[in-house]
Coordinates of C-alpha atoms in Angstrom, one line a residue:
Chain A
X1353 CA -14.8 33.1 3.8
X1354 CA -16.0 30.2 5.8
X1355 CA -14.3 27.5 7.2
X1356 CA -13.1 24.2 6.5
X1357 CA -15.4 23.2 9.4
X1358 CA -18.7 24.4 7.9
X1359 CA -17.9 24.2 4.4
X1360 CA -17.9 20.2 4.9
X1361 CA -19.5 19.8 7.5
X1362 CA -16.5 17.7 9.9
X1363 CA -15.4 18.6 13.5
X1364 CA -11.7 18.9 14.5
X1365 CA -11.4 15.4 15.1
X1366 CA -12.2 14.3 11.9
X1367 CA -9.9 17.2 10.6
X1368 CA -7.0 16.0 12.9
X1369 CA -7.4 12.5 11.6
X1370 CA -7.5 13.3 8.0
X1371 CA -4.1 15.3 8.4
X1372 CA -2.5 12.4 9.6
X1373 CA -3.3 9.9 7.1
X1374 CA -2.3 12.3 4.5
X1375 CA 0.7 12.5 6.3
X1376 CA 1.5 8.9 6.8
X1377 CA 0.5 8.1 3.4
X1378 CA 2.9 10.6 1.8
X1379 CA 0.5 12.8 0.1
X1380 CA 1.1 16.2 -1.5
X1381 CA -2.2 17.9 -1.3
X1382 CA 0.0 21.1 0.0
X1383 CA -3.8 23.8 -0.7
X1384 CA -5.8 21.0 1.5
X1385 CA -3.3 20.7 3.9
X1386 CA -2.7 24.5 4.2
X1387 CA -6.3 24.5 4.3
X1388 CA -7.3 22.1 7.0
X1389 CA -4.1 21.9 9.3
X1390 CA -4.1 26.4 9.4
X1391 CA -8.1 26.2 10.8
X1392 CA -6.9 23.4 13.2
X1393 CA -3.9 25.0 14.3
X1394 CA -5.9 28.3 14.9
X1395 CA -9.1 27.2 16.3
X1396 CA -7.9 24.0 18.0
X1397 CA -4.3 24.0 19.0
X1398 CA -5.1 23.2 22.9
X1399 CA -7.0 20.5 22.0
X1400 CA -4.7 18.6 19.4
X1401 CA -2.4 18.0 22.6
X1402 CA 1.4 16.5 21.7
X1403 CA -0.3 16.2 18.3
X1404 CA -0.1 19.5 17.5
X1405 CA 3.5 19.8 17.0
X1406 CA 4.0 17.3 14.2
X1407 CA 0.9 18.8 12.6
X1408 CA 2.9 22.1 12.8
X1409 CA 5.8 20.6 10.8
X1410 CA 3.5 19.3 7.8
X1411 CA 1.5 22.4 7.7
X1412 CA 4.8 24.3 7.1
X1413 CA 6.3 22.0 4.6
X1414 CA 2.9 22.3 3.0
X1415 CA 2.8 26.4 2.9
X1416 CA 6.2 26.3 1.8
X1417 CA 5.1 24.7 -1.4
X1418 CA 2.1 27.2 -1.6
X1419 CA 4.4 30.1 -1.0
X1420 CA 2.7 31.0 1.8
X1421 CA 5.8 32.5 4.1
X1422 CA 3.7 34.4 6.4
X1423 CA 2.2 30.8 7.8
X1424 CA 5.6 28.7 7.4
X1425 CA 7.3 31.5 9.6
X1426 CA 4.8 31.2 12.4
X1427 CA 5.1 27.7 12.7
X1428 CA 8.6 27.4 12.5
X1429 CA 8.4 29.8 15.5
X1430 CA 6.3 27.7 17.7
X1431 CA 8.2 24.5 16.9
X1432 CA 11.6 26.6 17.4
X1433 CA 10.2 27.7 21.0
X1434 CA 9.2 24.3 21.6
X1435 CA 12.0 22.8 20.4
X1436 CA 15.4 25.1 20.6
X1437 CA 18.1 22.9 19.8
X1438 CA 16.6 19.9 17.8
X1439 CA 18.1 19.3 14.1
X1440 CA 14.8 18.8 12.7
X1441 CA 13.7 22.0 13.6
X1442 CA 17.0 23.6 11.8
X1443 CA 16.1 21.5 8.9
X1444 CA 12.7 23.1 8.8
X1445 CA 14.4 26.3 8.9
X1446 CA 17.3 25.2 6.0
X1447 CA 13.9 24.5 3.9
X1448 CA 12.3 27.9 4.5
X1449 CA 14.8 29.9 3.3
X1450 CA 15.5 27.3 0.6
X1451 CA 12.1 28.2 -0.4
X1452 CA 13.1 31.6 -0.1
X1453 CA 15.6 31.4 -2.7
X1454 CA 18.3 32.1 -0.1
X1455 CA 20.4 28.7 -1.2
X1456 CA 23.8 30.6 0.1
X1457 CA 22.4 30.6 3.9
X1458 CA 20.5 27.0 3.3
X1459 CA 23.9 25.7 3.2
X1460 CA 25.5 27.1 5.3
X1461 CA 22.4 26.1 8.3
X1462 CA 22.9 22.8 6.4
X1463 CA 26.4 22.4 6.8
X1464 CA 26.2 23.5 10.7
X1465 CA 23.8 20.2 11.5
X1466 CA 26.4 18.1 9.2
X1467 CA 29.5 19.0 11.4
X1468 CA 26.9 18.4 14.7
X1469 CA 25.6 14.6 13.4
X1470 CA 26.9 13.6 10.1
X1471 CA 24.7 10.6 9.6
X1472 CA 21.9 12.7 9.4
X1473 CA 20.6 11.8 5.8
X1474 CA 17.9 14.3 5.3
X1475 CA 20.1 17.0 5.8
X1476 CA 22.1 15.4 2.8
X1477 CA 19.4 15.3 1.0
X1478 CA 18.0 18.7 1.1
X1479 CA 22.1 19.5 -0.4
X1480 CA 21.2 18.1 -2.7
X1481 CA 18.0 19.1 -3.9
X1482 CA 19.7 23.1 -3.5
X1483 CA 21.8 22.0 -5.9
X1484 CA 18.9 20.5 -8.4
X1485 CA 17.3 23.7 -7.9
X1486 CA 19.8 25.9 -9.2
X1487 CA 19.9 23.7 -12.0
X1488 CA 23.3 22.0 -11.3
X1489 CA 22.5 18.4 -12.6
X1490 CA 25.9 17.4 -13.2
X1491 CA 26.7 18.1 -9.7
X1492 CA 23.8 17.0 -8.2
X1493 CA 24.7 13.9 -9.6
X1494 CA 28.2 13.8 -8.3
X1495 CA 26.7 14.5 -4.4
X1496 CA 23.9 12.0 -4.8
X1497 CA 26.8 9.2 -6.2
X1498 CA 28.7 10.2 -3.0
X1499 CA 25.8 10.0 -0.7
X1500 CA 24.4 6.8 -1.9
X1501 CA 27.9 5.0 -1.3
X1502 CA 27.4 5.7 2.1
X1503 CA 23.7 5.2 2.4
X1504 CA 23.6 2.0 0.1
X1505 CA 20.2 1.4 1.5
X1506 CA 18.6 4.3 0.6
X1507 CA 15.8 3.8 -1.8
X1508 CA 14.4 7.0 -2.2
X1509 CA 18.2 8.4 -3.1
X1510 CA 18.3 5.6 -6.1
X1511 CA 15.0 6.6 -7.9
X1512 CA 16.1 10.3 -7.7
X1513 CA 19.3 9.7 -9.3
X1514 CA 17.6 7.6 -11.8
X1515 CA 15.2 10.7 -12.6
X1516 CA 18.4 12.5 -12.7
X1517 CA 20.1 9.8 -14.8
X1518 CA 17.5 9.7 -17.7
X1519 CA 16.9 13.5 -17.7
X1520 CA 20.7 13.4 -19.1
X1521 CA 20.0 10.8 -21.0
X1522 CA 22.2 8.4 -19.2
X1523 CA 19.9 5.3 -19.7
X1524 CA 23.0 2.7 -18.3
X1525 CA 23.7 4.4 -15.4
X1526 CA 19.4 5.1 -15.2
X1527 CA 18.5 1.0 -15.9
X1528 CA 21.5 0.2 -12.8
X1529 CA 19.9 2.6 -10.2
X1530 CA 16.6 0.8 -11.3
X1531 CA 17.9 -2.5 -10.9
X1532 CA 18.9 -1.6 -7.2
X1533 CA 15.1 -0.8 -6.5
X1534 CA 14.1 -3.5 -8.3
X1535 CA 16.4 -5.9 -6.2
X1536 CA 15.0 -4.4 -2.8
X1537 CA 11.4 -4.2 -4.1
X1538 CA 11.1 -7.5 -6.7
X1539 CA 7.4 -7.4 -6.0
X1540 CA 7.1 -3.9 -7.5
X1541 CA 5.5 -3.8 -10.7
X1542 CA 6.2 -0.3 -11.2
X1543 CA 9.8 -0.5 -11.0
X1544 CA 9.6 -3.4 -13.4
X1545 CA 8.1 -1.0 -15.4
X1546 CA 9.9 1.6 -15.3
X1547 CA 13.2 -0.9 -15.6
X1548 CA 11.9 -2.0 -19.2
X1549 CA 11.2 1.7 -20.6
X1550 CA 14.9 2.5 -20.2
X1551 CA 15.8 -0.8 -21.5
X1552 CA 13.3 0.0 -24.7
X1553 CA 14.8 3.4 -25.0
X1554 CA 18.4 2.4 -25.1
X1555 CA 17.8 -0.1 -28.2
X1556 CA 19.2 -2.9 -29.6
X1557 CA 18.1 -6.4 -29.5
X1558 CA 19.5 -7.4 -26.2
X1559 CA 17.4 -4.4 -24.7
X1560 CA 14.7 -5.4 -26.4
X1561 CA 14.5 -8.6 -25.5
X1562 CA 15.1 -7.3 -21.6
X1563 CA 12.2 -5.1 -22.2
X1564 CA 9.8 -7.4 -23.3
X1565 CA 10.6 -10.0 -20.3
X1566 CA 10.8 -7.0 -17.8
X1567 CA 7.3 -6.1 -19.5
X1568 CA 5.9 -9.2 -18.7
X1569 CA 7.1 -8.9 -15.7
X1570 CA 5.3 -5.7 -14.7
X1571 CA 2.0 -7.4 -16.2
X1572 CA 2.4 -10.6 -14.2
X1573 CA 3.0 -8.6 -11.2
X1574 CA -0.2 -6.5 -11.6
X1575 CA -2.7 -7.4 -14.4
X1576 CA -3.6 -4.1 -15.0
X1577 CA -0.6 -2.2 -15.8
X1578 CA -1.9 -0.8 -19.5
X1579 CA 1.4 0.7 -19.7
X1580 CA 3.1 -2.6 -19.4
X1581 CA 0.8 -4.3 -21.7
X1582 CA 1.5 -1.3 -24.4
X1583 CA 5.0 -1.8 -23.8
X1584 CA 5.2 -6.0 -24.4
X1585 CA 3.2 -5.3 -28.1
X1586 CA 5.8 -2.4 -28.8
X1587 CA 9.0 -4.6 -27.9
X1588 CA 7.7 -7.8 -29.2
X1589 CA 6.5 -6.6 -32.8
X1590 CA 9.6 -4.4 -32.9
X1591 CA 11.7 -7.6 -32.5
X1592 CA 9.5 -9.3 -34.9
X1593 CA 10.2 -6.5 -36.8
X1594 CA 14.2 -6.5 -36.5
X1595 CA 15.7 -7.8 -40.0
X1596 CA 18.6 -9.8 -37.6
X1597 CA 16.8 -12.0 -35.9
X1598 CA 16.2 -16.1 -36.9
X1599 CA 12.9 -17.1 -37.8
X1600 CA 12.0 -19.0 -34.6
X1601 CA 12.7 -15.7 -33.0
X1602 CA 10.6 -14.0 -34.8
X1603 CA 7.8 -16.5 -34.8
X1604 CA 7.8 -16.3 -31.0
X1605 CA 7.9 -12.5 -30.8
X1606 CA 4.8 -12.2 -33.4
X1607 CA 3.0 -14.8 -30.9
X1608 CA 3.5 -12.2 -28.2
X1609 CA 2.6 -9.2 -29.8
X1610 CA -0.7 -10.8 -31.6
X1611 CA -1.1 -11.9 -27.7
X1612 CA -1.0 -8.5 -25.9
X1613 CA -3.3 -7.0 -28.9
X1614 CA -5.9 -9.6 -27.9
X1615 CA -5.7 -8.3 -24.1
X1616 CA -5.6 -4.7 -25.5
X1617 CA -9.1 -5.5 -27.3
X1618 CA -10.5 -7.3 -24.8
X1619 CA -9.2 -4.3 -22.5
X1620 CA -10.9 -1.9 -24.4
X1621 CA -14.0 -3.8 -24.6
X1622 CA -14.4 -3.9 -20.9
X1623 CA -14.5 -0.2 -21.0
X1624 CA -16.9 -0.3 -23.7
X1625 CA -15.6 1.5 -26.4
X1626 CA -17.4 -0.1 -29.5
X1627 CA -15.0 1.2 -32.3
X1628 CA -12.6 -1.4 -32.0
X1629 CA -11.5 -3.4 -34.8
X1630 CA -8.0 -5.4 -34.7
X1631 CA -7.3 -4.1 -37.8
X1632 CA -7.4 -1.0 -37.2
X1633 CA -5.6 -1.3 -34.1
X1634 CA -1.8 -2.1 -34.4
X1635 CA -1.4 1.5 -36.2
X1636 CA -3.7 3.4 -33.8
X1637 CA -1.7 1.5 -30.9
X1638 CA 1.6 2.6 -32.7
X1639 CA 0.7 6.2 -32.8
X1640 CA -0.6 6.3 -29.0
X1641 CA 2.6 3.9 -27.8
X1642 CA 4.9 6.4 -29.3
X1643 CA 3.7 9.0 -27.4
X1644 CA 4.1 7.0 -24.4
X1645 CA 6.9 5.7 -24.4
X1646 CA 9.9 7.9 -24.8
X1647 CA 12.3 7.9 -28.0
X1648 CA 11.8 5.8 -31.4
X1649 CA 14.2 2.6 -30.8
X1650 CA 17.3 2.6 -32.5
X1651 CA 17.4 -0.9 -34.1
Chain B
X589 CA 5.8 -37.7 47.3
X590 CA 1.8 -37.2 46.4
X591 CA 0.7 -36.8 49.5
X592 CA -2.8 -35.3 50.1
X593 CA -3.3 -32.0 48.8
X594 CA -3.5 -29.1 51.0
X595 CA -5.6 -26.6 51.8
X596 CA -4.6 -22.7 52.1
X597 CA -6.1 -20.1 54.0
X598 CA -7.7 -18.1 50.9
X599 CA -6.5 -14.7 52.5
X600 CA -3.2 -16.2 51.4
X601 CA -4.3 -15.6 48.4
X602 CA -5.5 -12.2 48.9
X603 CA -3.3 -10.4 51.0
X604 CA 0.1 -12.5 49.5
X605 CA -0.3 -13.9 45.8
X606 CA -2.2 -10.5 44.5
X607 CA 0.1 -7.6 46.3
X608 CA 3.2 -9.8 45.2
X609 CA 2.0 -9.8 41.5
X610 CA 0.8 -5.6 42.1
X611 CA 4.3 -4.8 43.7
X612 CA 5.9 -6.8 40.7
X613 CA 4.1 -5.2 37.9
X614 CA 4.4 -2.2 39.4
X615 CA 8.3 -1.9 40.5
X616 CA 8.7 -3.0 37.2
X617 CA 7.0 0.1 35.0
X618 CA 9.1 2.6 37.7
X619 CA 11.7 0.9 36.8
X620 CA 11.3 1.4 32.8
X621 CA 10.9 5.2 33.4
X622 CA 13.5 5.6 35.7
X623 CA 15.6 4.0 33.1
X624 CA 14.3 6.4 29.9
X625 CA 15.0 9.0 32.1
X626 CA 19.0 8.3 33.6
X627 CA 19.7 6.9 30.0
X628 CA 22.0 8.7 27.3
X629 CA 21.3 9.1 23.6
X630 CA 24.2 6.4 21.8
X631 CA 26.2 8.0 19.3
X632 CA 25.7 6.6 16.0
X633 CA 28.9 6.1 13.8
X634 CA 28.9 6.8 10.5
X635 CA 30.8 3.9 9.7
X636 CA 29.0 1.2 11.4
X637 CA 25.8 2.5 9.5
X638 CA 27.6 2.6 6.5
X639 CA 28.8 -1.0 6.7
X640 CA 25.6 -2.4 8.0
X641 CA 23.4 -1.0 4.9
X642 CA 26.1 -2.8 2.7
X643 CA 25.9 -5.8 4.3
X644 CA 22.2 -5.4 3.6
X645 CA 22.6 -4.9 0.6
X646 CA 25.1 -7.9 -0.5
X647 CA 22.4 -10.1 1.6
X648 CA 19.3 -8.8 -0.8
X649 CA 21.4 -9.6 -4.0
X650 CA 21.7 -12.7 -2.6
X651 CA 17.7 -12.6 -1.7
X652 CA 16.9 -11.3 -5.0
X653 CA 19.2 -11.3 -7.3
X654 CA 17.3 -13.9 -9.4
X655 CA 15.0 -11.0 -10.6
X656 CA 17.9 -9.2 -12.2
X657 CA 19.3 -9.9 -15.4
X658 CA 22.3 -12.2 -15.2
X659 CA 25.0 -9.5 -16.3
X660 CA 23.7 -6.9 -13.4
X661 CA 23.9 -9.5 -11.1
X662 CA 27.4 -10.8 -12.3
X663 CA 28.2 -7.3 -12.0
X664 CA 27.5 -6.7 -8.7
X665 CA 28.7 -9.8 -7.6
X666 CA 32.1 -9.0 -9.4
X667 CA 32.0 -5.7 -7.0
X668 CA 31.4 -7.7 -3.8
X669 CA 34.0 -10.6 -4.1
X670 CA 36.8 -9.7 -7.0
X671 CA 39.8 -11.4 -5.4
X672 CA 41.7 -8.3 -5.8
X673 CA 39.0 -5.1 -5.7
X674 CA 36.2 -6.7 -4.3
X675 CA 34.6 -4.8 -1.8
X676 CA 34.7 -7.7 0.9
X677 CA 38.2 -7.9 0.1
X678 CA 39.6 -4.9 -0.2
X679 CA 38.0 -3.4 3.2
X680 CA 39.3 -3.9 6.3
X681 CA 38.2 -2.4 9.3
X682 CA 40.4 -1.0 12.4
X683 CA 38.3 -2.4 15.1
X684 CA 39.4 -1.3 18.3
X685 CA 38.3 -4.0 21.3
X686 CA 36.6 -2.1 23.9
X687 CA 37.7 -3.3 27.1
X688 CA 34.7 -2.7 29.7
X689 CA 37.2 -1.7 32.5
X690 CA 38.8 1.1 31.0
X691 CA 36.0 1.9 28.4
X692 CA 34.6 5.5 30.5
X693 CA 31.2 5.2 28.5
X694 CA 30.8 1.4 28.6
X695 CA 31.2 1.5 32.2
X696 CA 29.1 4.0 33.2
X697 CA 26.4 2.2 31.0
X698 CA 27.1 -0.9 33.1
X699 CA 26.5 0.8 36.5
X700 CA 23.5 2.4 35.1
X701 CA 22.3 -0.8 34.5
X702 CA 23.1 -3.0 37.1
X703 CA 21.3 0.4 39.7
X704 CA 17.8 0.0 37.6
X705 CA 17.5 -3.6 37.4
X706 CA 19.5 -5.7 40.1
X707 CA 19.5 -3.6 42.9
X708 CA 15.9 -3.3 43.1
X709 CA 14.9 -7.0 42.3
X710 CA 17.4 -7.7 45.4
X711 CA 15.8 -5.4 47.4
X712 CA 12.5 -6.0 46.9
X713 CA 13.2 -9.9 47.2
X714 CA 14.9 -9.3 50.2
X715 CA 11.7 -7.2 51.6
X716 CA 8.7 -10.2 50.4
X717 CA 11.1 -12.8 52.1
X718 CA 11.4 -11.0 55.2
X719 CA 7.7 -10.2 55.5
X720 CA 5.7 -12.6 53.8
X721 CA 8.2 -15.9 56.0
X722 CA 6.9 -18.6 57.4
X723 CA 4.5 -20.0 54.9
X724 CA 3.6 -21.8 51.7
X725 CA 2.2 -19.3 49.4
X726 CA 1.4 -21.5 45.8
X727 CA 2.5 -24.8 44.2
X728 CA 3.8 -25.4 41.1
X729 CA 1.8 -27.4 38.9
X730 CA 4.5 -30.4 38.0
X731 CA 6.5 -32.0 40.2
X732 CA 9.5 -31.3 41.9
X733 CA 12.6 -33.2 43.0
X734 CA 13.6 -33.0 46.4
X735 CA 17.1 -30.6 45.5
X736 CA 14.6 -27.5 44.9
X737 CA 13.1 -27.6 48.5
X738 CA 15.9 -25.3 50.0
X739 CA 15.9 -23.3 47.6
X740 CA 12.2 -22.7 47.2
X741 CA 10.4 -23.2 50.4
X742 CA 13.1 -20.9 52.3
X743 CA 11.9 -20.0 55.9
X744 CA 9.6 -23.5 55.8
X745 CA 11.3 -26.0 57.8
X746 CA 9.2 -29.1 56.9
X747 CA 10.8 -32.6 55.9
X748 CA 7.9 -33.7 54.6
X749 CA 6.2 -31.0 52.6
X750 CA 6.3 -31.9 48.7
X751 CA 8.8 -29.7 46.7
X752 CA 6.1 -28.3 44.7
X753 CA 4.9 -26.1 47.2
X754 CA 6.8 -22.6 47.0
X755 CA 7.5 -19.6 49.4
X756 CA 6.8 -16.0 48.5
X757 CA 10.0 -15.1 47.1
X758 CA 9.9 -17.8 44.6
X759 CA 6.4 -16.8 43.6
X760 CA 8.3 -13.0 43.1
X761 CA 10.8 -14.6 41.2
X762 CA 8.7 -16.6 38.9
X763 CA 6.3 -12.9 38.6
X764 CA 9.7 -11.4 37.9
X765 CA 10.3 -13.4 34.7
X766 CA 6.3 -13.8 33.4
X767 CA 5.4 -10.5 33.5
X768 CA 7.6 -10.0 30.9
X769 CA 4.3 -10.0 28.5
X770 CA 2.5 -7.7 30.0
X771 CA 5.0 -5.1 29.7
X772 CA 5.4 -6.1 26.6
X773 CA 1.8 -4.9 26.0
X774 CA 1.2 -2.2 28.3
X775 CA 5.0 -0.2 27.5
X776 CA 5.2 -1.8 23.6
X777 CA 8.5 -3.9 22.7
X778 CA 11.6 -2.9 23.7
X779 CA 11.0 -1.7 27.4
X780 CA 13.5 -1.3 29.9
X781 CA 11.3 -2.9 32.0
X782 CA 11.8 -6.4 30.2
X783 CA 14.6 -7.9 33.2
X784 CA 15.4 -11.6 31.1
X785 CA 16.5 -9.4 28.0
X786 CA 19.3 -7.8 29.5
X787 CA 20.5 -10.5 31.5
X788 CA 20.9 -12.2 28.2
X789 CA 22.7 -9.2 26.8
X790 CA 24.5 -9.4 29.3
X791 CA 25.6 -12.9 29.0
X792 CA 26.4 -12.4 25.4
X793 CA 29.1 -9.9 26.1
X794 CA 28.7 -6.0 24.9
X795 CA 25.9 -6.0 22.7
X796 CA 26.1 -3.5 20.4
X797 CA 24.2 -2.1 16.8
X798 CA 26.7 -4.3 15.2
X799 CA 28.7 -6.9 15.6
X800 CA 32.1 -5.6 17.0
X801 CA 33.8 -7.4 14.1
X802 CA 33.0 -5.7 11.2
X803 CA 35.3 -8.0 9.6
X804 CA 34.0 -11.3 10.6
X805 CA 30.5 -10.1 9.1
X806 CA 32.5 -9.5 5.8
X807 CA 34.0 -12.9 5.5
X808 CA 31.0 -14.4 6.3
X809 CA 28.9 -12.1 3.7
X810 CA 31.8 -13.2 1.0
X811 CA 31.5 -16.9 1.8
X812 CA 27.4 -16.8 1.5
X813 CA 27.8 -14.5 -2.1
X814 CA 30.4 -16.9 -3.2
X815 CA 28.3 -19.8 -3.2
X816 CA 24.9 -18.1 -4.8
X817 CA 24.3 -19.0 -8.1
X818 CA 22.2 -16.7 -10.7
X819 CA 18.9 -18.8 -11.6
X820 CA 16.9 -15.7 -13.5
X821 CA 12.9 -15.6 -12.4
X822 CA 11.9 -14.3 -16.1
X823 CA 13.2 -17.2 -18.2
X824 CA 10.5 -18.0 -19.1
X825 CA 7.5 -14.8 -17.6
X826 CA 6.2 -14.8 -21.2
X827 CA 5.0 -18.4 -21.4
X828 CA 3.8 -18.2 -17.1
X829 CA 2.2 -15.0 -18.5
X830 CA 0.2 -16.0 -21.2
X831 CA -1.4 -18.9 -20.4
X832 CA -4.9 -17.2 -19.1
X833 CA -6.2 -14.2 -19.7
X834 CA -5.4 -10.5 -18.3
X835 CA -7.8 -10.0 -15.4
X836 CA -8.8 -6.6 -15.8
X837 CA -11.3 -6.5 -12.5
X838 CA -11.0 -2.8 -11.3
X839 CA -9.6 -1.6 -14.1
X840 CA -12.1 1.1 -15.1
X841 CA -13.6 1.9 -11.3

């Protein structure tokens, strides 16, 4: 089997550097890593430097993911040499045997760094996601509500609990988490986005209407959120659509929706699909938005 | 006075101005090191973080609460300032003042400090005024009154010499203060090595993560949310939205 090295043709540099931007930019390409960072850390290691320690951390988060023990439990042993007493380390260590299925002795290395430094968030964190493993939502939910009103700032905490929130179907609680990220992001158009879903999902015409502006939104903030276009034609004809609403209302809401059809032609015709015909399109668009989107509104 | 300019030796200029400025820099980096090295991690309290993320927090719905819908933002507002469960109500803080005598860690902190950064500058200034005496090493490009002449021409007993012209140790002074910059660049922000910073912490008293009142930063936050009124950015997105076309450049790359 040949290496990374020859099979494309890059020197350890190159390798080095492409481990770090996939680190910095959050990426979860565990096989590359696994890949690239286990040729570098065998062939290279001298020459990666202070480098090759933080290398050694993402290549065992990554072989953790491919269930590849035998490498996670080497590097945790060079980083624990390295590094006896650090918390990180024990984290690293919380998460192997995490992976390992061993959630009783997770916690308990967990609990150990807690009593030690308990503002260390990540720590919390992995909690938990031990408990969201095992499958114990409600729970999960109770430790992440406790957790974030200590850590009011933390932003990754809010969109899990609003995954968490609209897997039970708790679209309030879901559409508040959201409008915290919204608040510390308002130049986000996916949170926008994602805002006006659960608002269109939770019905009524108030939602609606909150949809339809939070759609817009989205669109205004990036022109080329398809999703968000899909979504202000579903909200504003379903409006239109509404029996309660006056006639100025409804005039307004057709505008919209004859509005965002337009851009969804003139979308498609960019991509030059030649089988569009706006009549045909407000029942193909209702089939495909359906899909999309997640529950029929209850109007 | 404008009298007529003088001339200096140029090995003034070699063998005082340059090894003043070297010595400077130099003392300066050791004494950035020295100080990573002697100094102790601060124990973060779990309270003080929690307190300053919320006060973060009330400050963005301040920020950017026109983006939410006016009940969330009622809501939250309501959570924040209820006369009678608001959070900045409700929440008072024990704060304990720390009295720098009696305060163990504060005072070691203080020694610590005062070792790395005024004993050597006295030193040091001590040293360059005994050894590089008796001359005029620089002058200062604007002009001086005569009140800075003791001060800055020490060990040059001349009536008549404009105040302009400086002695050593004022030229290690002023290096004292601008290299500040270059350590800036060379060690990246925050350096121990940066000697106007803490003087100014210390002038300000105990500078801590935050402000030793929690509950002065309370009021204040519940004065500021008071006053903020909910004017909501999407009245009217539709109309903003639909007056030109989607640009769909990149959509399909």
């Amino acid at each position: 089997m040949s290496s990374i090295s020859e099979l494309y043709d890059v020197c350890w540099e190159e390798m080095r550097d492409k481990l770090r931007k996939w680190r910095e930019e959050n990426y979860r390409n565990s096989e590359q890593i696994v890949d690239v960072g286990e040729e570098l850390i065998n062939e290279h290691a001298s020459k990666l430097g202070d480098d090759v320690w933080i290398i050694y951390e993402q290549v065992m988060i990554a072989a953790l993911d491919c269930s590849r023990d035998d490498l996670a439990w080497s590097c945790l042993q060079e980083l624990k040499r390295q590094f006896p007493d650090s918390h990180r380390v024990k984290r690293l260590a919380g998460m192997r045997l995490e992976a390992l299925e061993r959630y009783e002795d997770a916690n308990k290395l967990y609990d150990s760094i807690l009593q030690d430094d308990p503002t260390n968030t990540v720590t919390r964190k992995r909690k938990i996601s031990i408990l969201q493993a095992q499958g114990k939502s409600s729970e999960a939910i109770r430790e992440l509500n406790e957790y974030l009103e200590q850590f009011v700032g933390d932003q990754e905490a809010w969109h899990e609990l609003s995954e968490l929130y609209i897997n039970e179907h708790d679209y309030a609680k879901a559409a508040f988490c959201l409008e915290e990220l919204m608040m510390t992001n308002p130049h986000n158009h996916l949170y926008c986005e994602q805002y006006a879903e659960v608002k269109y999902t939770q019905g009524g015409l108030e939602n609606l209407e909150l949809a339809r502006k939070y759609f817009a939104q989205a669109l205004k903030l990036n022109n080329r959120n398809m999703r968000a276009l899909f979504g202000l034609y579903m909200s504003a004809s379903h409006i239109a659509a509404s029996p309660k609403v006056s006639a100025k209302v409804k005039k307004d809401n057709v505008k919209y929706a004859a509005w965002a059809t337009s851009q969804i032609s003139r979308a498609y015709q960019v991509r030059g699909t030649q089988e569009c015909t706006l009549g045909v399109f407000p029942v193909r668009l209702e089939d495909s938005c359906h899909t999309l989107l997640m529950e029929p509104p209850l109007l | 006075m404008a009298g007529p300019e003088l001339l200096l030796d140029s090995s003034i200029r070699l063998w005082v101005v340059l090894p003043i400025v070297f010595i400077t820099f130099f003392v300066g980096v050791l004494r950035h090191y020295v100080t990573q090295l002697i100094h102790n991690e601060k124990k973060v309290d779990l309270q003080q973080v929690s307190d300053s993320q919320v006060l973060l927090r009330s400050r963005i719905l301040r920020e950017n609460g026109k983006y939410l819908p006016k009940q969330s933002f009622a809501m939250r507002k309501h959570y924040f300032n209820n006369p009678e469960t608001g959070f900045f109500k409700k929440v008072k803080r024990k704060v304990i003042p720390k009295n720098p005598m009696t305060d163990t860690s504060m005072l070691t902190d203080m020694m610590k400090g005062n070792l790395t950064n005024v004993l050597p500058m006295i030193l040091i200034g001590g040293w360059i005024n005994w050894a590089f005496s008796g001359f005029v090493t620089t002058k200062v490009p604007f002009p001086l009154t005569l009140r800075f002449k003791p001060m800055l021409q020490r060990g040059i007993e001349l009536i008549s010499l404009d105040a302009s012209w400086v002695s050593s140790a004022s030229w290690y002074f002023l290096n004292v203060f601008g290299l500040r910059s270059m350590y800036t660049l060379i060690l990246g922000q925050d350096n121990a090595a940066d000697q106007s910073r803490i003087m100014q912490d210390q002038m300000t008293g105990a500078a801590m993560a935050m402000p030793p009142d929690p509950n002065k930063a309370f009021k204040s936050e519940w004065e500021a949310l008071e006053i903020v009124e909910h004017k909501w950015a999407l009245e009217n997105v539709e109309e903003e939205l639909m007056c030109q076309d989607l640009n769909f450049r990149g959509l399909f790359s």
